[in-house]
Coordinates of C-alpha atoms and ligand atoms in Angstrom, one line a residue:
X1229 CA 62.9 124.5 72.4
X1230 CA 64.6 123.5 69.4
X1231 CA 67.3 120.7 70.1
X1232 CA 70.8 121.7 68.9
X1233 CA 72.1 120.5 66.0
X1234 CA 76.0 119.0 66.4
X1235 CA 77.6 118.2 63.4
X1236 CA 80.5 115.9 63.7
X1237 CA 83.2 118.6 61.5
X1238 CA 82.9 121.2 63.7
X1239 CA 83.7 118.9 67.0
X1240 CA 86.7 117.8 64.8
X1241 CA 87.8 120.9 63.9
X1242 CA 87.0 122.1 67.5
X1243 CA 89.1 119.7 69.0
X1244 CA 91.8 119.7 66.3
X1245 CA 92.5 123.4 66.8
X1246 CA 93.0 122.9 70.7
X1247 CA 89.3 124.4 72.2
X1248 CA 87.7 122.2 75.2
X1249 CA 84.6 120.1 73.7
X1250 CA 81.5 120.5 75.8
X1251 CA 79.4 117.4 77.7
X1252 CA 76.8 117.3 74.8
X1253 CA 79.5 117.4 71.9
X1254 CA 81.5 114.0 73.6
X1255 CA 77.8 112.5 74.3
X1256 CA 77.0 112.8 70.4
X1257 CA 80.3 111.8 69.3
X1258 CA 80.3 108.4 71.3
X1259 CA 76.2 108.2 70.7
X1260 CA 76.5 108.5 66.8
X1261 CA 79.6 105.9 66.9
X1262 CA 77.2 103.1 68.9
X1263 CA 74.3 104.1 66.7
X1264 CA 76.3 104.4 63.5
X1265 CA 77.7 100.6 64.3
X1266 CA 74.2 99.2 64.9
X1267 CA 73.1 101.0 61.5
X1268 CA 75.5 98.9 60.0
X1269 CA 74.6 95.8 61.7
X1270 CA 71.0 96.2 61.2
X1271 CA 72.2 97.0 57.3
X1272 CA 70.1 100.3 57.7
X1273 CA 71.4 103.2 55.7
X1274 CA 72.4 106.7 57.3
X1275 CA 69.9 109.0 59.0
X1276 CA 69.5 112.9 59.1
X1277 CA 72.8 115.2 59.1
X1278 CA 73.7 115.8 62.6
X1279 CA 73.1 112.0 63.9
X1280 CA 75.9 110.3 62.4
X1281 CA 79.8 110.1 62.2
X1282 CA 81.8 108.4 59.4
X1283 CA 84.5 106.2 60.1
X1284 CA 86.9 108.7 58.7
X1285 CA 85.8 111.4 60.8
X1286 CA 85.8 108.8 63.9
X1287 CA 89.4 108.4 62.7
X1288 CA 89.9 112.2 62.5
X1289 CA 88.5 112.4 66.4
X1290 CA 90.6 110.4 67.8
X1291 CA 93.8 111.9 66.1
X1292 CA 92.7 115.1 67.2
X1293 CA 92.5 113.5 70.8
X1294 CA 95.8 112.1 70.6
X1295 CA 97.4 115.1 69.5
X1296 CA 95.7 117.7 72.0
X1297 CA 94.5 115.3 74.5
X1298 CA 91.4 116.0 76.8
X1299 CA 90.8 118.3 80.0
X1300 CA 89.9 116.3 83.1
X1301 CA 86.3 116.9 82.7
X1302 CA 86.5 116.2 79.0
X1303 CA 88.1 113.0 79.8
X1304 CA 85.5 112.5 82.9
X1305 CA 82.6 113.0 80.1
X1306 CA 84.2 110.6 77.3
X1307 CA 84.8 107.8 80.4
X1308 CA 81.1 108.5 81.2
X1309 CA 79.5 108.6 77.5
X1310 CA 81.5 105.2 76.6
X1311 CA 80.6 103.3 80.1
X1312 CA 76.7 104.1 79.3
X1313 CA 76.9 103.2 75.9
X1314 CA 75.2 99.9 76.4
X1315 CA 74.5 97.3 79.5
X1316 CA 76.2 98.3 82.6
X1317 CA 76.2 96.1 85.7
X1318 CA 73.7 97.1 88.9
X1319 CA 75.9 95.9 91.8
X1320 CA 73.2 98.0 94.4
X1321 CA 71.2 94.4 94.8
X1322 CA 74.5 92.6 96.2
X1323 CA 74.4 95.5 99.0
X1324 CA 78.4 94.5 99.5
X1325 CA 81.7 96.8 98.4
X1326 CA 82.2 95.9 94.8
X1327 CA 86.0 95.8 94.1
X1328 CA 88.6 94.8 90.9
X1329 CA 91.3 95.3 90.0
X1330 CA 93.0 96.3 86.7
X1331 CA 96.4 95.7 85.3
X1332 CA 97.7 97.7 82.1
X1333 CA 99.1 94.6 81.0
X1334 CA 102.2 92.3 81.9
X1335 CA 104.4 88.8 81.2
X1336 CA 103.5 86.3 83.1
X1337 CA 101.0 88.6 85.0
X1338 CA 98.3 86.2 86.8
X1339 CA 97.6 88.0 90.0
X1340 CA 94.1 88.1 89.2
X1341 CA 93.9 84.7 90.0
X1342 CA 95.4 85.1 93.4
X1343 CA 93.9 88.6 93.9
X1344 CA 90.0 87.7 93.2
X1345 CA 89.8 84.5 95.8
X1346 CA 91.6 86.0 98.5
X1347 CA 88.9 89.2 98.2
X1348 CA 86.1 86.5 97.9
X1349 CA 87.5 85.1 100.9
X1350 CA 87.6 88.3 102.4
X1351 CA 84.2 88.7 101.6
X1352 CA 82.5 85.6 102.7
X1353 CA 84.2 85.5 105.9
X1354 CA 80.8 87.4 107.4
X1355 CA 82.8 90.6 108.1
X1356 CA 81.6 94.0 106.0
X1357 CA 81.2 92.1 102.6
X1358 CA 83.3 92.7 99.4
X1359 CA 82.0 91.0 95.8
X1360 CA 84.6 90.8 93.1
X1361 CA 82.9 91.3 89.7
X1362 CA 85.9 90.8 87.5
X1363 CA 85.4 91.5 83.7
X1364 CA 88.7 90.5 82.0
X1365 CA 90.2 90.8 78.5
X1366 CA 91.9 88.3 76.5
X1367 CA 95.7 88.6 75.2
X1368 CA 96.8 92.0 73.9
X1369 CA 100.3 92.4 71.7
X1370 CA 103.0 90.7 73.8
X1371 CA 101.0 90.5 77.2
X1372 CA 98.9 87.3 78.2
X1373 CA 95.1 87.4 79.1
X1374 CA 93.2 86.5 82.1
X1375 CA 90.5 85.2 80.4
X1376 CA 93.0 82.7 77.8
X1377 CA 94.2 81.4 81.0
X1378 CA 91.0 80.9 82.9
X1379 CA 89.7 79.0 79.6
X1380 CA 92.2 76.4 79.7
X1381 CA 90.5 74.9 83.0
X1382 CA 88.0 72.3 81.1
X1383 CA 84.2 73.4 81.2
X1384 CA 84.9 76.8 82.6
X1385 CA 82.4 79.3 81.1
X1386 CA 83.8 83.0 80.7
X1387 CA 80.8 83.7 78.9
X1388 CA 78.2 84.8 81.7
X1389 CA 75.3 87.2 80.9
X1390 CA 74.8 89.7 83.6
X1391 CA 72.1 88.3 85.5
X1392 CA 73.9 85.1 85.6
X1393 CA 77.0 86.9 86.8
X1394 CA 75.0 88.2 89.4
X1395 CA 73.9 85.1 90.6
X1396 CA 77.6 83.8 90.8
X1397 CA 78.6 87.0 92.5
X1398 CA 75.6 86.3 95.3
X1399 CA 76.9 82.3 95.8
X1400 CA 80.8 82.9 95.4
X1401 CA 81.9 86.9 96.1
X1402 CA 83.4 86.8 92.6
X1403 CA 83.0 86.2 88.9
X1404 CA 85.9 85.9 86.2
X1405 CA 84.2 86.7 83.3
X1406 CA 84.9 88.2 79.7
X1407 CA 83.6 91.3 78.3
X1408 CA 80.2 90.8 76.3
X1409 CA 79.4 92.5 73.0
X1410 CA 76.6 94.7 74.5
X1411 CA 78.5 95.6 77.7
X1412 CA 80.7 99.1 76.6
X1413 CA 80.2 99.0 72.8
X1414 CA 81.6 102.3 72.3
X1415 CA 84.9 100.8 73.5
X1416 CA 84.8 97.5 71.4
X1417 CA 84.3 100.1 68.5
X1418 CA 86.7 102.8 69.4
X1419 CA 89.4 100.6 70.0
X1420 CA 89.6 99.1 66.8
X1421 CA 89.5 102.4 65.1
X1422 CA 92.5 103.5 67.7
X1423 CA 94.2 100.2 66.1
X1424 CA 93.9 101.2 62.5
X1425 CA 94.7 105.1 63.3
X1426 CA 97.7 105.2 65.0
X1427 CA 95.8 106.3 68.1
X1428 CA 96.3 103.0 71.0
X1429 CA 98.7 104.8 72.8
X1430 CA 97.0 108.5 74.0
X1431 CA 97.0 107.9 77.9
X1432 CA 93.3 109.8 77.4
X1433 CA 92.3 107.3 75.2
X1434 CA 93.8 104.3 77.1
X1435 CA 92.2 105.9 79.9
X1436 CA 88.3 106.3 78.9
X1437 CA 89.2 102.6 77.5
X1438 CA 89.8 101.3 80.5
X1439 CA 88.0 103.3 83.0
X1440 CA 84.6 102.9 81.2
X1441 CA 85.0 99.4 81.4
X1442 CA 85.7 99.0 84.9
X1443 CA 82.6 101.4 85.9
X1444 CA 80.3 99.4 84.0
X1445 CA 81.1 97.1 86.5
X1446 CA 79.4 99.3 89.2
X1447 CA 82.5 99.3 91.4
X1448 CA 83.0 101.2 95.0
X1449 CA 87.2 100.4 95.0
X1450 CA 89.3 99.8 92.1
X1451 CA 93.0 99.0 92.3
X1452 CA 94.7 99.6 89.7
X1453 CA 98.5 98.1 88.4
X1454 CA 100.4 100.4 86.3
X1455 CA 103.2 98.4 85.3
X1456 CA 106.6 100.4 84.2
X1457 CA 109.7 98.8 82.5
X1458 CA 110.8 97.3 79.3
X1459 CA 107.6 94.4 79.6
X1460 CA 105.0 97.5 79.8
X1461 CA 102.9 99.2 77.0
X1462 CA 103.8 102.8 78.5
X1463 CA 107.9 103.1 78.0
X1464 CA 108.7 105.5 80.5
X1465 CA 107.9 106.1 84.4
X1466 CA 106.8 109.4 83.6
X1467 CA 104.4 108.2 81.1
X1468 CA 103.0 105.3 83.2
X1469 CA 102.8 108.0 85.8
X1470 CA 100.9 110.5 84.0
X1471 CA 98.2 107.6 82.8
X1472 CA 98.1 106.5 86.8
X1473 CA 97.1 109.9 87.4
X1474 CA 94.3 110.2 84.8
X1475 CA 92.5 107.0 85.8
X1476 CA 92.9 107.3 89.7
X1477 CA 90.9 110.9 89.3
X1478 CA 88.3 109.7 86.6
X1479 CA 87.6 107.0 89.0
X1480 CA 87.5 109.6 92.2
X1481 CA 85.2 111.9 90.2
X1482 CA 82.6 108.9 89.6
X1483 CA 82.7 108.1 92.7
X1484 CA 85.1 105.2 93.1
X1485 CA 87.6 104.9 95.5
X1486 CA 90.7 104.6 92.9
X1487 CA 94.2 104.0 93.3
X1488 CA 97.4 103.0 91.2
X1489 CA 100.2 101.1 92.3
X1490 CA 103.2 101.7 89.6
X1491 CA 104.9 98.5 89.2
X1492 CA 108.2 96.9 87.6
X1493 CA 107.8 94.8 84.7
X1494 CA 111.2 94.2 83.4
X1495 CA 111.3 90.7 83.6
X1496 CA 108.7 88.0 83.5
X1497 CA 106.5 87.6 86.8
X1498 CA 106.4 84.4 88.7
X1499 CA 107.9 81.2 87.6
X1500 CA 105.4 80.4 84.3
X1501 CA 104.5 82.5 81.4
X1502 CA 101.6 81.2 79.7
X1503 CA 98.2 79.8 79.8
X1504 CA 97.9 76.7 81.8
X1505 CA 101.4 77.0 83.3
X1506 CA 100.2 80.0 84.8
X1507 CA 96.7 78.8 86.5
X1508 CA 99.0 75.9 87.7
X1509 CA 101.4 78.2 89.5
X1510 CA 98.6 79.9 90.9
X1511 CA 96.7 76.4 92.5
X1512 CA 100.2 75.8 94.1
X1513 CA 100.4 79.0 96.0
X1514 CA 96.8 79.1 96.8
X1515 CA 97.5 75.0 98.0
X1516 CA 100.0 76.4 100.3
X1517 CA 103.2 75.4 97.7
X1518 CA 105.5 78.6 97.0
X1519 CA 108.4 78.2 95.1
X1520 CA 111.1 80.5 95.1
X1521 CA 110.5 81.5 91.7
X1522 CA 106.9 83.0 92.7
X1523 CA 108.3 85.4 95.4
X1524 CA 107.6 88.3 93.2
X1525 CA 104.1 87.0 92.5
X1526 CA 103.5 86.5 95.4
X1527 CA 104.9 90.1 96.7
X1528 CA 102.5 91.6 93.8
X1529 CA 99.4 90.1 94.5
X1530 CA 99.6 90.6 98.3
X1531 CA 100.2 94.2 97.9
X1532 CA 97.6 94.8 95.3
X1533 CA 95.0 92.7 97.4
X1534 CA 96.2 94.9 100.5
X1535 CA 95.3 98.1 98.8
X1536 CA 91.9 96.5 98.1
X1537 CA 91.1 95.2 101.3
X1538 CA 91.8 98.6 102.9
X1539 CA 89.5 100.7 100.6
X1540 CA 87.1 98.2 101.6
X1541 CA 87.5 98.9 105.4
X1542 CA 88.2 95.2 106.0
X1543 CA 92.1 96.5 107.3
X1544 CA 93.2 99.5 108.9
X1545 CA 96.2 100.5 106.4
X1546 CA 97.2 99.1 103.0
X1547 CA 100.1 97.4 105.1
X1548 CA 97.6 95.5 107.4
X1549 CA 95.6 94.5 104.2
X1550 CA 98.7 92.8 102.6
X1551 CA 99.4 91.1 105.8
X1552 CA 95.5 89.9 105.8
X1553 CA 95.7 88.9 102.0
X1554 CA 98.7 86.9 102.7
X1555 CA 97.2 85.2 106.2
X1556 CA 93.9 84.7 103.5
X1557 CA 96.5 83.2 101.3
X1558 CA 98.4 80.6 103.5
X1559 CA 95.1 79.4 105.8
X1560 CA 93.4 77.9 102.3
X1561 CA 90.6 80.2 102.4
X1562 CA 91.5 81.7 99.2
X1563 CA 92.1 78.2 97.3
X1564 CA 88.7 77.2 98.8
X1565 CA 86.8 80.6 97.6
X1566 CA 88.6 79.8 94.1
X1567 CA 87.2 75.7 93.9
X1568 CA 83.7 77.6 94.2
X1569 CA 83.8 80.3 91.7
X1570 CA 85.4 78.2 89.2
X1571 CA 82.4 74.8 90.0
X1572 CA 79.7 78.1 89.8
X1573 CA 81.5 78.9 86.3
X1574 CA 81.2 75.2 84.7
X1575 CA 84.8 74.4 85.6
X1576 CA 86.3 71.0 86.3
X1577 CA 88.1 71.6 89.7
X1578 CA 89.5 68.3 90.0
X1579 CA 92.3 69.4 87.3
X1580 CA 93.7 71.1 90.4
X1581 CA 94.3 67.7 92.1
X1582 CA 97.6 67.4 90.2
X1583 CA 97.7 70.5 88.0
X1584 CA 101.5 69.7 86.9
X1585 CA 99.9 66.7 85.4
X1586 CA 97.6 68.5 83.5
X1587 CA 100.6 70.5 81.5
X1588 CA 101.1 68.4 78.4
X1589 CA 103.2 70.3 76.0
X1590 CA 104.2 67.9 72.8
X1591 CA 107.8 69.5 72.5
X1592 CA 110.1 71.6 74.6
X1593 CA 113.8 73.3 75.1
X1594 CA 115.6 74.5 77.5
X1595 CA 117.9 78.1 77.6
X1596 CA 120.8 77.8 79.0
X1597 CA 123.7 79.9 80.3
X1598 CA 126.5 81.2 77.6
X1599 CA 128.8 81.7 80.5
X1600 CA 129.4 82.2 84.4
X1601 CA 127.9 85.8 85.9
X1602 CA 124.8 87.6 86.6
X1603 CA 121.7 87.9 85.4
X1604 CA 121.4 91.4 84.3
X1605 CA 118.3 91.9 82.1
X1606 CA 116.5 91.4 79.4
X1607 CA 113.5 93.0 77.1
X1608 CA 110.8 91.6 79.0
X1609 CA 108.4 93.0 75.8
X1610 CA 110.7 90.6 73.8
X1611 CA 110.0 87.6 76.1
X1612 CA 105.8 88.3 76.1
X1613 CA 106.2 87.7 71.9
X1614 CA 107.9 84.7 72.4
X1615 CA 106.0 83.5 75.2
X1616 CA 102.9 84.7 72.2
X1617 CA 105.0 82.5 69.2
X1618 CA 105.2 79.7 71.3
X1619 CA 101.4 79.3 70.8
X1620 CA 99.9 81.3 74.0
X1621 CA 98.6 83.9 72.1
X1622 CA 96.7 84.4 68.4
X1623 CA 98.3 86.3 65.2
X1624 CA 94.7 87.2 64.6
X1625 CA 91.8 88.0 66.8
X1626 CA 89.2 85.1 67.4
X1627 CA 92.4 82.6 66.7
X1628 CA 92.3 79.9 69.4
X1629 CA 95.2 79.7 72.0
X1630 CA 97.3 76.9 73.0
X1631 CA 96.5 75.8 76.3
X1632 CA 100.3 74.3 77.3
X1633 CA 102.5 76.9 75.4
X1634 CA 104.9 78.9 77.4
X1635 CA 108.1 79.6 79.4
X1636 CA 109.3 78.4 83.0
X1637 CA 111.6 81.1 84.2
X1638 CA 114.5 79.5 85.9
X1639 CA 116.3 82.7 87.5
X1640 CA 115.6 86.5 88.0
X1641 CA 117.2 89.2 87.5
X1642 CA 120.5 90.1 89.9
X1643 CA 121.0 85.8 90.2
X1644 CA 124.2 84.1 89.7
X1645 CA 124.5 82.0 87.1
X1646 CA 126.6 79.4 85.9
X1647 CA 127.9 78.0 82.3
X1648 CA 125.2 75.7 80.8
X1649 CA 122.6 76.7 84.0
X1650 CA 119.0 76.6 82.3
X1651 CA 117.5 80.1 82.4
X1652 CA 114.4 79.7 80.5
X1653 CA 112.7 75.9 79.7
X1654 CA 110.0 76.9 76.4
X1655 CA 107.2 74.4 75.9
X1656 CA 104.8 74.5 72.9
X1657 CA 102.3 71.8 71.3
X1658 CA 104.2 72.1 68.1
X1659 CA 108.1 71.6 67.5
X1660 CA 108.0 73.9 65.1
X1661 CA 107.0 76.8 67.3
X1662 CA 110.0 76.4 69.2
X1663 CA 112.7 77.9 67.4
X1664 CA 111.9 81.2 67.0
X1665 CA 110.9 82.0 70.8
X1666 CA 114.2 80.3 71.6
X1667 CA 116.4 82.7 69.5
X1668 CA 114.3 85.4 70.8
X1669 CA 115.5 84.5 73.9
X1670 CA 118.4 83.7 73.6
X1671 CA 119.0 87.1 71.8
X1672 CA 117.6 89.4 74.8
X1673 CA 119.0 87.7 77.8
X1674 CA 122.1 89.2 79.1
X1675 CA 124.8 88.4 81.2
X1676 CA 127.1 90.6 83.2
X1677 CA 130.0 90.2 85.6
X1678 CA 128.5 92.4 88.2
X1679 CA 125.4 91.6 89.9
X1680 CA 123.0 94.5 88.8
X1681 CA 121.6 97.0 91.3
X1682 CA 118.1 95.5 92.3
X1683 CA 115.2 97.0 91.9
X1684 CA 112.4 97.2 93.8
X1685 CA 109.2 95.4 92.5
X1686 CA 106.3 98.3 93.6
X1687 CA 108.0 101.9 92.6
X1688 CA 105.2 104.0 93.5
X1689 CA 101.7 104.5 94.8
X1690 CA 99.1 107.3 93.1
X1691 CA 96.2 108.4 95.0
X1692 CA 93.8 110.8 95.3
X1693 CA 94.4 114.5 96.3
Ligands
URA838 N1 93.3 97.9 77.6 C1 92.6 98.5 77.3 O1 91.4 97.9 77.9 N2 92.3 99.8 76.6 C2 93.5 100.3 76.2 O2 93.2 101.2 75.6 C3 94.8 99.8 76.7 C4 94.7 98.4 77.0

């Protein structure tokens, strides 16, 4: 029997007109995207009709999906085709419950740096085993990236091959690595196209992008942290919840136990936002020092860890898991796991002996309260951009980031503040970079006469069924 030839224009027209695409059509599009890119890389010219797709057609396909959406079946097919578009991690050799978390992105959100060691410690204590093949990203827009934070540790190597990642996992029960060019290449290409075609915000495309990368880790359990609030990518609770439902459904259909927590992102999480300063905050917590400004970070991290321990069968309920996570943090077991992971990836652990001493910004400025009152709110996205512009983020892909740029928060929404009291300390490696972020922070912080109603950090849980 002759293979049916699929033409990109037919697929586009079908999606443009709101029809459902077949599995073969979706596989064709993803395959052609990756083949076209490989051909460009090798300098080859286009092949026969039906094998290739032009950049214009990819853009039109993305816009058609943006406008028309996807059925759950189509979304599952797109995610699967992207997941298997390159190398994948094979966790079967580990014989453990592979577990990871993913956050849709926040400001000061360093919870991965606590959760991975907590789960690794749970994986090493002799009970049913857990391992964490955590593939993280760099800063994106106004949000920070776990890799940029980890790479402030001298010597730390995040660019491990999948084979080396397997060895670190066997030894330490967690590996903290970056995406390689061969892992989910379809996402790398499509993400770049989305950026240029105004299609980044499609919940279907976000879901396929995130879930293809996470499922390529061969996970048995996945805990998603979907942010809600002024610092979140999704502007409303309704849209965040819709994205969470898509991701949970896609994960479960792929055989991965998946849960999503909708959590507040109305102000920077914890005490510090930046790169090294966020590592420092986590090291303090793992060494048993709990600064009052870190309370929300610890609450979030324990809740996400707790769900993971529950999915892995290490706790009877998510609440028991939360208590167990806190115990693992307090006992020093998470810190011991952290030291093992960092050392296995070439990092110099001596910097953790005095993390404050390693923080060497060249310039600092303090933003103070203009009057007495209560800290009533702020645009958290603006705060994120201010942190990036202090030097913690990059203006162009591939730019270096500053290890020591960032901010320290001195008050949380709802706190009583007095005129002249420090609200934020700004750090930079360049005095000239302080002015604009200082103005941005000053312009977004609101102080009111009455205490605003306290909002809970954990808004909702989205799970299967
Ligand atoms: N993070 C991703 O990896 N992909 C998206 O589309 C959005 C956030």
